[in-house]
């Protein structure tokens, strides 16, 4: 449901334009809720055995989300697993099966932010739709374009900036 106008002028991050970006903000809020739910599901477990079971289940959910090409939710689940409270559960992670650890590492590698999410972007080019892309990459790209380029050049509209901004918007 995200419309291109929601991404113009970084509307999602500016109070005076937020009314224009309701679908972007809704997806961001949903992702944040999923992240917090994932962390809570692990932390609510009282025993090590239950935490291992919950973490294994969540890693499997992330794997299935990846198979469904729902990259936005994959990232939300990974973010939940990587919250500081869950990340510190070293005994829980160490007790995961080798298969779960491998799946988790593959997902981590896929969504690794280094090289501007290079592996994710490469994967995205080969995926057959339907898919839900990770919105964060587009929001970051648009923010850099907005902040790194002037609106006007020699008193004229900077059309190069608008072309740059349109490319990620078109991809969403």
Coordinates of C-alpha atoms in Angstrom, one line a residue:
X1 CA 0.0 0.0 0.0
X2 CA 3.0 2.3 0.2
X3 CA 2.7 5.1 -2.4
X4 CA 5.6 7.0 -3.8
X5 CA 4.5 10.3 -2.3
X6 CA 5.0 8.7 1.2
X7 CA 8.7 8.5 0.4
X8 CA 9.2 12.1 -0.9
X9 CA 11.2 14.5 1.3
X10 CA 11.7 11.7 3.9
X11 CA 8.1 12.3 5.0
X12 CA 8.1 9.4 7.5
X13 CA 10.8 11.2 9.6
X14 CA 9.4 14.7 9.6
X15 CA 6.5 15.8 11.8
X16 CA 5.0 18.1 9.2
X17 CA 4.9 15.4 6.6
X18 CA 4.1 12.3 8.6
X19 CA 0.4 12.5 7.6
X20 CA 1.7 11.7 4.1
X21 CA 3.5 8.5 5.1
X22 CA 0.9 6.6 7.1
X23 CA 1.7 3.3 5.3
X24 CA 5.4 3.6 5.8
X25 CA 5.0 4.4 9.4
X26 CA 2.5 1.5 9.8
X27 CA 5.0 -1.0 8.3
X28 CA 7.8 0.4 10.5
X29 CA 5.6 0.1 13.6
X30 CA 4.6 -3.5 12.6
X31 CA 8.3 -4.4 12.2
X32 CA 9.1 -2.9 15.5
X33 CA 6.3 -4.8 17.2
X34 CA 7.5 -8.1 15.6
X35 CA 11.0 -7.4 16.8
X36 CA 9.9 -6.8 20.4
X37 CA 7.6 -9.9 20.3
X38 CA 10.5 -12.1 19.1
X39 CA 12.7 -10.9 21.9
X40 CA 9.9 -11.3 24.4
X41 CA 9.1 -14.8 23.3
X42 CA 12.7 -15.9 24.1
X43 CA 13.0 -13.9 27.3
X44 CA 9.6 -15.1 28.7
X45 CA 10.8 -18.7 28.9
X46 CA 11.8 -19.7 32.4
X47 CA 14.2 -22.5 31.7
X48 CA 17.2 -22.9 29.3
X49 CA 15.4 -25.8 27.6
X50 CA 12.4 -23.6 26.9
X51 CA 14.5 -20.7 25.7
X52 CA 16.3 -23.1 23.3
X53 CA 13.0 -24.4 22.0
X54 CA 11.6 -20.8 21.5
X55 CA 14.8 -19.6 19.8
X56 CA 14.9 -22.6 17.5
X57 CA 11.2 -22.1 16.6
X58 CA 11.9 -18.4 15.8
X59 CA 14.9 -19.2 13.6
X60 CA 12.7 -21.7 11.7
X61 CA 10.0 -19.0 11.3
X62 CA 12.6 -16.6 9.9
X63 CA 13.7 -19.4 7.5
X64 CA 10.1 -19.8 6.3
X65 CA 9.7 -16.1 6.0
X66 CA 12.8 -16.1 3.8
X67 CA 11.3 -18.8 1.6
X68 CA 8.2 -16.7 1.2
X69 CA 10.5 -13.7 0.2
X70 CA 9.3 -11.7 3.2
X71 CA 12.6 -9.9 3.8
X72 CA 11.1 -7.2 5.9
X73 CA 9.9 -9.7 8.5
X74 CA 13.1 -11.7 8.3
X75 CA 14.9 -8.6 9.3
X76 CA 12.5 -8.0 12.2
X77 CA 12.9 -11.5 13.5
X78 CA 16.7 -11.2 13.3
X79 CA 16.6 -7.8 15.0
X80 CA 14.6 -9.4 17.8
X81 CA 17.1 -12.2 18.2
X82 CA 19.9 -9.7 18.2
X83 CA 18.4 -7.4 20.8
X84 CA 20.9 -7.0 23.6
X85 CA 18.8 -8.9 26.1
X86 CA 18.6 -12.0 23.9
X87 CA 22.1 -11.6 22.4
X88 CA 23.6 -12.0 25.9
X89 CA 22.0 -15.5 26.3
X90 CA 25.2 -17.2 25.4
X91 CA 24.3 -20.6 26.9
X92 CA 21.0 -20.6 24.9
X93 CA 22.7 -19.9 21.6
X94 CA 25.5 -22.3 22.3
X95 CA 22.9 -25.1 23.0
X96 CA 21.2 -24.6 19.6
X97 CA 21.4 -27.5 17.2
X98 CA 24.1 -27.2 14.5
X99 CA 21.3 -26.9 11.9
X100 CA 19.7 -24.0 13.7
X101 CA 23.0 -22.2 14.2
X102 CA 23.7 -22.7 10.5
X103 CA 20.3 -21.4 9.4
X104 CA 20.7 -18.4 11.7
X105 CA 24.1 -17.6 10.3
X106 CA 22.9 -17.8 6.7
X107 CA 20.1 -15.4 7.5
X108 CA 22.5 -13.1 9.3
X109 CA 24.8 -13.2 6.3
X110 CA 21.9 -12.5 3.9
X111 CA 20.7 -9.4 5.9
X112 CA 24.2 -8.2 6.9
X113 CA 24.3 -4.4 6.5
X114 CA 27.9 -4.2 5.4
X115 CA 28.5 -3.1 1.8
X116 CA 25.1 -1.3 1.9
X117 CA 23.3 -4.7 2.4
X118 CA 25.2 -6.0 -0.7
X119 CA 24.3 -9.7 -0.3
X120 CA 20.6 -8.8 0.3
X121 CA 20.5 -6.5 -2.7
X122 CA 22.2 -9.2 -4.9
X123 CA 19.6 -11.8 -3.7
X124 CA 16.7 -9.4 -4.3
X125 CA 17.7 -9.1 -8.0
X126 CA 17.3 -12.9 -8.4
X127 CA 14.1 -13.5 -6.4
X128 CA 10.9 -14.2 -8.2
X129 CA 7.9 -12.1 -7.0
X130 CA 5.9 -11.9 -4.9
X131 CA 8.1 -10.5 -2.2
X132 CA 8.2 -8.0 0.6
X133 CA 11.4 -6.1 0.5
X134 CA 13.2 -4.8 3.6
X135 CA 12.0 -1.3 3.7
X136 CA 14.9 0.0 5.8
X137 CA 17.3 -0.2 2.8
X138 CA 15.1 2.1 0.8
X139 CA 14.5 4.5 3.6
X140 CA 18.3 4.7 4.2
X141 CA 19.0 5.2 0.5
X142 CA 16.3 8.0 0.2
X143 CA 17.6 9.7 3.3
X144 CA 21.2 9.8 1.9
X145 CA 19.9 11.2 -1.4
X146 CA 17.8 13.8 0.4
X147 CA 20.5 14.9 2.8
X148 CA 23.5 14.6 0.5
X149 CA 22.2 16.6 -2.5
X150 CA 20.9 20.2 -2.7
X151 CA 17.3 20.9 -3.8
X152 CA 18.5 23.5 -6.2
X153 CA 21.6 24.1 -8.3
X154 CA 22.2 27.6 -9.5
X155 CA 18.6 28.6 -8.6
X156 CA 17.1 25.7 -10.6
X157 CA 15.5 22.5 -9.5
X158 CA 18.1 19.7 -9.0
X159 CA 16.6 17.1 -11.4
X160 CA 19.5 14.8 -10.8
X161 CA 18.5 14.6 -7.1
X162 CA 14.9 13.8 -8.1
X163 CA 16.0 11.1 -10.5
X164 CA 18.2 9.6 -7.8
X165 CA 15.3 9.7 -5.3
X166 CA 12.9 8.2 -7.9
X167 CA 15.1 5.0 -8.5
X168 CA 14.6 3.5 -4.9
X169 CA 11.0 4.7 -4.8
X170 CA 10.3 2.9 -8.1
X171 CA 11.9 -0.3 -6.7
X172 CA 9.5 -0.4 -3.8

